mmCIF file of C-alpha atoms in Angstrom:
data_model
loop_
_atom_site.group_PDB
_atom_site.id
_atom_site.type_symbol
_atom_site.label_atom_id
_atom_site.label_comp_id
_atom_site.label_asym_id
_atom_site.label_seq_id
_atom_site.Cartn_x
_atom_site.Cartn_y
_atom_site.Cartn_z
ATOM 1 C CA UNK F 1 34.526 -22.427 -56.687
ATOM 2 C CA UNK F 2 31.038 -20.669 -56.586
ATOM 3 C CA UNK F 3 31.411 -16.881 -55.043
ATOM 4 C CA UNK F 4 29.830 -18.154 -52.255
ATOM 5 C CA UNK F 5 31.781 -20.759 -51.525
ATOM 6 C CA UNK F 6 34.451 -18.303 -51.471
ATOM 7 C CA UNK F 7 33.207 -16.186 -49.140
ATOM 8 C CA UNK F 8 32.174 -18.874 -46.922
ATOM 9 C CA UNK F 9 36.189 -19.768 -47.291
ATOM 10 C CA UNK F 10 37.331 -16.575 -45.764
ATOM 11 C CA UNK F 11 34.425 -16.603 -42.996
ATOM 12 C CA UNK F 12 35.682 -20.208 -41.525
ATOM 13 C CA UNK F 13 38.405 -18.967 -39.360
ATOM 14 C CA UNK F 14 36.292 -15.664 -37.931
ATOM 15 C CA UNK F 15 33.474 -18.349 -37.296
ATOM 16 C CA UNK F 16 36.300 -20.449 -34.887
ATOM 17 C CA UNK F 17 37.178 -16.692 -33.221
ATOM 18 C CA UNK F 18 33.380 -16.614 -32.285
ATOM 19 C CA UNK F 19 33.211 -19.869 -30.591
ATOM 20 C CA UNK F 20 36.917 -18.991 -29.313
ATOM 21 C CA UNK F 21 34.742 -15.877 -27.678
ATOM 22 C CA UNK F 22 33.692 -15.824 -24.031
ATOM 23 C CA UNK F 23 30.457 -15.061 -24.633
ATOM 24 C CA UNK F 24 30.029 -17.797 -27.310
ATOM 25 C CA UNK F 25 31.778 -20.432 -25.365
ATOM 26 C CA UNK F 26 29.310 -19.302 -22.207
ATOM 27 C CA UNK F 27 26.148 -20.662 -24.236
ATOM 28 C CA UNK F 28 28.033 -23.935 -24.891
ATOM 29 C CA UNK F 29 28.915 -24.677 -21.638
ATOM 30 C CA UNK F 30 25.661 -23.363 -20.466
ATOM 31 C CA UNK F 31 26.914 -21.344 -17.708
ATOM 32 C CA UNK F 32 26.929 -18.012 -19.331
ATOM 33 C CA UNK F 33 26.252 -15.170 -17.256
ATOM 34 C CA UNK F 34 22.379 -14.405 -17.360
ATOM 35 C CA UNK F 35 23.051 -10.671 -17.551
ATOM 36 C CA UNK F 36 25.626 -10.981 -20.272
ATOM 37 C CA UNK F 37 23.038 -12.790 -22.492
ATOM 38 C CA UNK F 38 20.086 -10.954 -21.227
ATOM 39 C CA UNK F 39 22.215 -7.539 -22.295
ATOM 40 C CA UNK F 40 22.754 -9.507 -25.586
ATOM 41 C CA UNK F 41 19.398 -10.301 -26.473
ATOM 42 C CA UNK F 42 18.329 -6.644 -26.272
ATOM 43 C CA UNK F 43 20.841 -5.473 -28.561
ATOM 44 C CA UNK F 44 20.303 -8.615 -30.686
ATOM 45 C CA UNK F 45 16.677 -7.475 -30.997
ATOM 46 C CA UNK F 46 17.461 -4.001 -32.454
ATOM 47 C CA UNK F 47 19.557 -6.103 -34.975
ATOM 48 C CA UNK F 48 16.690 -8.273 -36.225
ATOM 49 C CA UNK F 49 14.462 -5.136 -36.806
ATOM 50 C CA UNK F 50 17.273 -3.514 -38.652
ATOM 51 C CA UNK F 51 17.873 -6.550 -40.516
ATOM 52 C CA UNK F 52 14.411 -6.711 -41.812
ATOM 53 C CA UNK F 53 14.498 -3.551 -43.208
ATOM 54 C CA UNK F 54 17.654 -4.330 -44.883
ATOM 55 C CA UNK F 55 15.595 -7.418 -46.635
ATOM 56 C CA UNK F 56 12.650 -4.952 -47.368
ATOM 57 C CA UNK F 57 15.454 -2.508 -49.804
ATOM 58 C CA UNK F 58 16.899 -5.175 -50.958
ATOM 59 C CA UNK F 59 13.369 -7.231 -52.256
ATOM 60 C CA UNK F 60 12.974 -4.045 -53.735
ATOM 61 C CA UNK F 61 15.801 -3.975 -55.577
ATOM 62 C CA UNK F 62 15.462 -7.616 -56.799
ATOM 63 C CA UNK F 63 14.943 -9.647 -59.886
ATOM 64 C CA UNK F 64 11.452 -11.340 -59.859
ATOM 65 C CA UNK F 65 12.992 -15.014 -59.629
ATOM 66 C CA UNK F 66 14.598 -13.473 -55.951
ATOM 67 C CA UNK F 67 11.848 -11.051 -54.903
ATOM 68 C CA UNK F 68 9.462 -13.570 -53.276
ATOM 69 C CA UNK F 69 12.635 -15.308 -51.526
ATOM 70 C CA UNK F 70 13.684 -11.625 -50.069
ATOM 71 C CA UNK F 71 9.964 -11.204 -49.262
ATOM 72 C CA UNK F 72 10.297 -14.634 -47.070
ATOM 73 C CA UNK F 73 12.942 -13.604 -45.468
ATOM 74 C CA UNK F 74 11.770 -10.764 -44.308
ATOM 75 C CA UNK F 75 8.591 -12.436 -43.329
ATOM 76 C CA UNK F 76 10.316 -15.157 -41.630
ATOM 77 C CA UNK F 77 12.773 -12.804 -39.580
ATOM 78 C CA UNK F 78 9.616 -10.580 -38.261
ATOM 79 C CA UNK F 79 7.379 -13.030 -37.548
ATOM 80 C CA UNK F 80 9.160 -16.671 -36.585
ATOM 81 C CA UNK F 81 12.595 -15.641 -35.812
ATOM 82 C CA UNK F 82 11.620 -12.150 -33.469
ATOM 83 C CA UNK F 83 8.366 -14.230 -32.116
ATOM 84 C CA UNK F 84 11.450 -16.733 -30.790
ATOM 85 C CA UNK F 85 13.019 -13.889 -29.694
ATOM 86 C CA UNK F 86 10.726 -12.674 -27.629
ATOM 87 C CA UNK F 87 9.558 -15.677 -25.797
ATOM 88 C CA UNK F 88 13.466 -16.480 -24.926
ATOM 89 C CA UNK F 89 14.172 -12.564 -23.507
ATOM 90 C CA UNK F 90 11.303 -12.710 -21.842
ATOM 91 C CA UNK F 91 12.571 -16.097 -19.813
ATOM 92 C CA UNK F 92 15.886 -13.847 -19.296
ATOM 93 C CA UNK F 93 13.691 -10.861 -17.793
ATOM 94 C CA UNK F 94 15.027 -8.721 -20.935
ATOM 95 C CA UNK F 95 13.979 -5.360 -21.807
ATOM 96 C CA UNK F 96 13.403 -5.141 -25.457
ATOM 97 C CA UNK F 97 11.356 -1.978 -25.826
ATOM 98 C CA UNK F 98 12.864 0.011 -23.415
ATOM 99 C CA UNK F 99 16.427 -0.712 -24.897
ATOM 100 C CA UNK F 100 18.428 1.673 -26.947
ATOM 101 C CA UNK F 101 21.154 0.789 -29.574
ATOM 102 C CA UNK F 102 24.916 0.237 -28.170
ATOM 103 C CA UNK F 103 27.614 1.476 -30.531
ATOM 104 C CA UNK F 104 28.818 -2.132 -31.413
ATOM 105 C CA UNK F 105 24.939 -2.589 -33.039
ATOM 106 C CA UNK F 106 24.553 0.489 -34.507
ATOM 107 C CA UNK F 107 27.795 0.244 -36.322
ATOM 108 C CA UNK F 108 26.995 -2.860 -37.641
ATOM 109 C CA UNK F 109 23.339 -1.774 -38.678
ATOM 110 C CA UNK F 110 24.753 1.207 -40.681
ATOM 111 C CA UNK F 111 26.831 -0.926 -42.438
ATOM 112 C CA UNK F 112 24.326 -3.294 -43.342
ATOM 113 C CA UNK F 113 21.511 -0.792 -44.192
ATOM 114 C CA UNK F 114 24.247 1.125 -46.718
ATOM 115 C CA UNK F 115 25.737 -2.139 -48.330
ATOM 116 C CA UNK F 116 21.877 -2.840 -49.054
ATOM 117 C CA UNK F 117 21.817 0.409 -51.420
ATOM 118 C CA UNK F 118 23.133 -2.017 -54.079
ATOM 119 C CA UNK F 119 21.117 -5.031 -54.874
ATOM 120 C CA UNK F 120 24.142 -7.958 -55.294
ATOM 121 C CA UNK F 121 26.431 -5.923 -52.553
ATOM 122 C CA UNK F 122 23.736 -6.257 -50.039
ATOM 123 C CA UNK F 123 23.118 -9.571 -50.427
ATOM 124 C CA UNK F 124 27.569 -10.094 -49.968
ATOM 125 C CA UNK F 125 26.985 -8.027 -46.647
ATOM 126 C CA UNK F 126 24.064 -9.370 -45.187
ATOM 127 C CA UNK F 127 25.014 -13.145 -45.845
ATOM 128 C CA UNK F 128 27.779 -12.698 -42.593
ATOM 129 C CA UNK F 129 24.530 -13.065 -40.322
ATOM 130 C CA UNK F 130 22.598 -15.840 -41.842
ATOM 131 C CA UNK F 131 25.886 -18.486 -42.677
ATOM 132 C CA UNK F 132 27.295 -17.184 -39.461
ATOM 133 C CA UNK F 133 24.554 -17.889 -37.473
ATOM 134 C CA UNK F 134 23.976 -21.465 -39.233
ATOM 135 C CA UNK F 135 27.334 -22.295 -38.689
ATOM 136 C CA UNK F 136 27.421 -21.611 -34.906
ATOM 137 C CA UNK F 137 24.573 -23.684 -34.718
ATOM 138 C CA UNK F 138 25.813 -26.555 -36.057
ATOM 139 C CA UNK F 139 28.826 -26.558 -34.280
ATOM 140 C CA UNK F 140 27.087 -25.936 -31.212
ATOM 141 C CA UNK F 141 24.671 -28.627 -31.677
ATOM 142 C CA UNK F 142 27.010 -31.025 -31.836
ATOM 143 C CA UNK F 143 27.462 -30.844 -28.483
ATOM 144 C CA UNK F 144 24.297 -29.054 -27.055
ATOM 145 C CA UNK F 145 24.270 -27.177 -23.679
ATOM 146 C CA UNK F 146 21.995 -28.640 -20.841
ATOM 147 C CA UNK F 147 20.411 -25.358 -19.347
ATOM 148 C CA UNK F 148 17.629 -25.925 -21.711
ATOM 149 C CA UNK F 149 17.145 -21.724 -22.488
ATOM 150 C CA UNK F 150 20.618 -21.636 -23.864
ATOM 151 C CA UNK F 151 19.642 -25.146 -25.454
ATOM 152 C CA UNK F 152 16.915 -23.705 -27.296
ATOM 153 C CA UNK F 153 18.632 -20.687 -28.743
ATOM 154 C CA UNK F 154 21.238 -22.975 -30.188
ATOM 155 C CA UNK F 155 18.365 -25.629 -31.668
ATOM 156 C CA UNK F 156 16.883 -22.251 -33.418
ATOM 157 C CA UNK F 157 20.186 -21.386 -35.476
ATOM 158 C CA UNK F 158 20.607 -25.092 -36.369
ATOM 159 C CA UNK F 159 17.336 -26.283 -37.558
ATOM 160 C CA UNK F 160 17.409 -27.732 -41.117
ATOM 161 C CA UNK F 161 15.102 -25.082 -42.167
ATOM 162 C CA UNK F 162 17.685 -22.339 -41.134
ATOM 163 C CA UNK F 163 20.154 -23.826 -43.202
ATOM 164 C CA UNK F 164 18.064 -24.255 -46.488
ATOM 165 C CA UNK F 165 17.325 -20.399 -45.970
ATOM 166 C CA UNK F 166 21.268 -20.020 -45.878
ATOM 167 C CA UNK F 167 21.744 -22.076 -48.814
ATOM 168 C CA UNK F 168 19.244 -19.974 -51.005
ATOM 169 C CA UNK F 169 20.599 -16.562 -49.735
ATOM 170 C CA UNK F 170 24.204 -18.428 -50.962
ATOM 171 C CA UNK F 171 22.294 -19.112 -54.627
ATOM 172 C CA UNK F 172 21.352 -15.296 -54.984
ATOM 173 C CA UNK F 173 24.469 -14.513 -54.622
ATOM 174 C CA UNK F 174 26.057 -16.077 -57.095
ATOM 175 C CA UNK F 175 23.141 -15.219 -59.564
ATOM 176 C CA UNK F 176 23.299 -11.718 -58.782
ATOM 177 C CA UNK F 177 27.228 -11.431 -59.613
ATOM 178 C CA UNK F 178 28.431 -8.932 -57.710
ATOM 179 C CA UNK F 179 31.726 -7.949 -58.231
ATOM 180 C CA UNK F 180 34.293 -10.696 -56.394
ATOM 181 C CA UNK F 181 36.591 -8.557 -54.809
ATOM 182 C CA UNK F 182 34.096 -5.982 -53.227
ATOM 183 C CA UNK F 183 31.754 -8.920 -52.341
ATOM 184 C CA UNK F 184 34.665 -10.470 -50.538
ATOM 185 C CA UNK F 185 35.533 -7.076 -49.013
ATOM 186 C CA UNK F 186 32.259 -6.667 -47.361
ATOM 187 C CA UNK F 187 31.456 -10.515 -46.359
ATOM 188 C CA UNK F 188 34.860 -9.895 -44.445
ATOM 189 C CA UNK F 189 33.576 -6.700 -42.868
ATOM 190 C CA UNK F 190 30.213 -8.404 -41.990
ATOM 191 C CA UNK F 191 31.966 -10.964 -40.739
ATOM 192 C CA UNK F 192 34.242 -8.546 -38.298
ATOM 193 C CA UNK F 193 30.916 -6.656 -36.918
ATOM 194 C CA UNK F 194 29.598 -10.537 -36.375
ATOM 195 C CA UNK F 195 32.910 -10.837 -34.227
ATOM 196 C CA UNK F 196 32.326 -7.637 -32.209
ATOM 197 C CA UNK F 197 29.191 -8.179 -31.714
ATOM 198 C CA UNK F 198 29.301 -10.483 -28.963
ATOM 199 C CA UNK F 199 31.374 -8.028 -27.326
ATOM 200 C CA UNK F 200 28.123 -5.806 -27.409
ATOM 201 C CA UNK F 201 27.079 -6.798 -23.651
ATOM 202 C CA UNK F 202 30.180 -5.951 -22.516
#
């Protein structure tokens, strides 16, 4: 089994405790508590800037047959996935530049922002968010909510092209090698700060 695969082994079961979570099974349903996912989107903004940067060091950091992926990433989370962003807060009367970093966020951006101080570590760390987030979607969209706002966010996180993204991040990976055991270390820690961070609007 690729490295990836095995991390993606050991994320399965902390994916089923985030649709087991309230917040999680409140977008499903559709009936989620507009402050709870307004709250949410704020802190979920902070995240995606964050996360950006933690592209930027790693593209930096990367062999030339990764850097122009890393540069698409980051180019894709700025300008496609934020734009999305915006125009969905914005329906949910959400304060994005006036909101400040919760604890649950800023722990999670620390951790991400140091794990990308080493190229093939980063990528371990980082890879929580994006297979995480394809994952939900997929479940999700198996059986889509009908308040079409919550409908939408779900139909961003599992479009196709979200998913080949995943898959390449998956291939870099297991070309950079990192070392197994602290690769599987921090995909588990990414994974727990994916976990707690739905709790972040609580």
């Amino acid at each position: 089994m690729s490295l990836s695969g095995r991390l993606e082994e050991i994320g399965r079961p902390l994916v089923a405790e985030q649709l087991a979570h309230p917040t999680v099974a409140g977008i499903a349903r559709g009936d989620l508590d507009e402050r709870v996912f307004r709250s949410w989107l704020e802190q979920d903004y902070l995240f995606l800037l964050d996360y950006v940067r933690v592209f930027s060091r790693l593209a930096w950091q990367a062999p030339a047959a990764h850097l122009g992926d890393l540069v698409d990433l980051a180019h894709s989370t700025f300008h496609e996935e934020l734009s999305l962003h915006r125009e969905l807060a914005a329906e949910f009367g959400a304060d994005l530049e006036g909101t400040v970093k919760g604890p649950v966020c800023a722990a999670y951006t620390e951790f991400l922002l140091n794990a990308a101080g080493s190229y093939g570590e980063g990528l371990a760390a980082l890879y929580p968010c994006m297979w995480g987030y394809s994952t939900l979607g997929a479940e999700l969209a198996a059986d889509p909510p009908a308040e079409p706002r919550y409908r939408r966010w779900v139909e961003t996180y599992a479009d196709p092209g979200f998913a080949e993204l995943t898959r390449r991040c998956a291939q870099m990976i297991d070309e950079a090698g990192p070392d197994p055991e602290r690769a599987a270390e921090l995909f588990r820690t990414g994974m727990r700060h994916e976990v707690s961070f739905w709790d972040a609007p609580c």
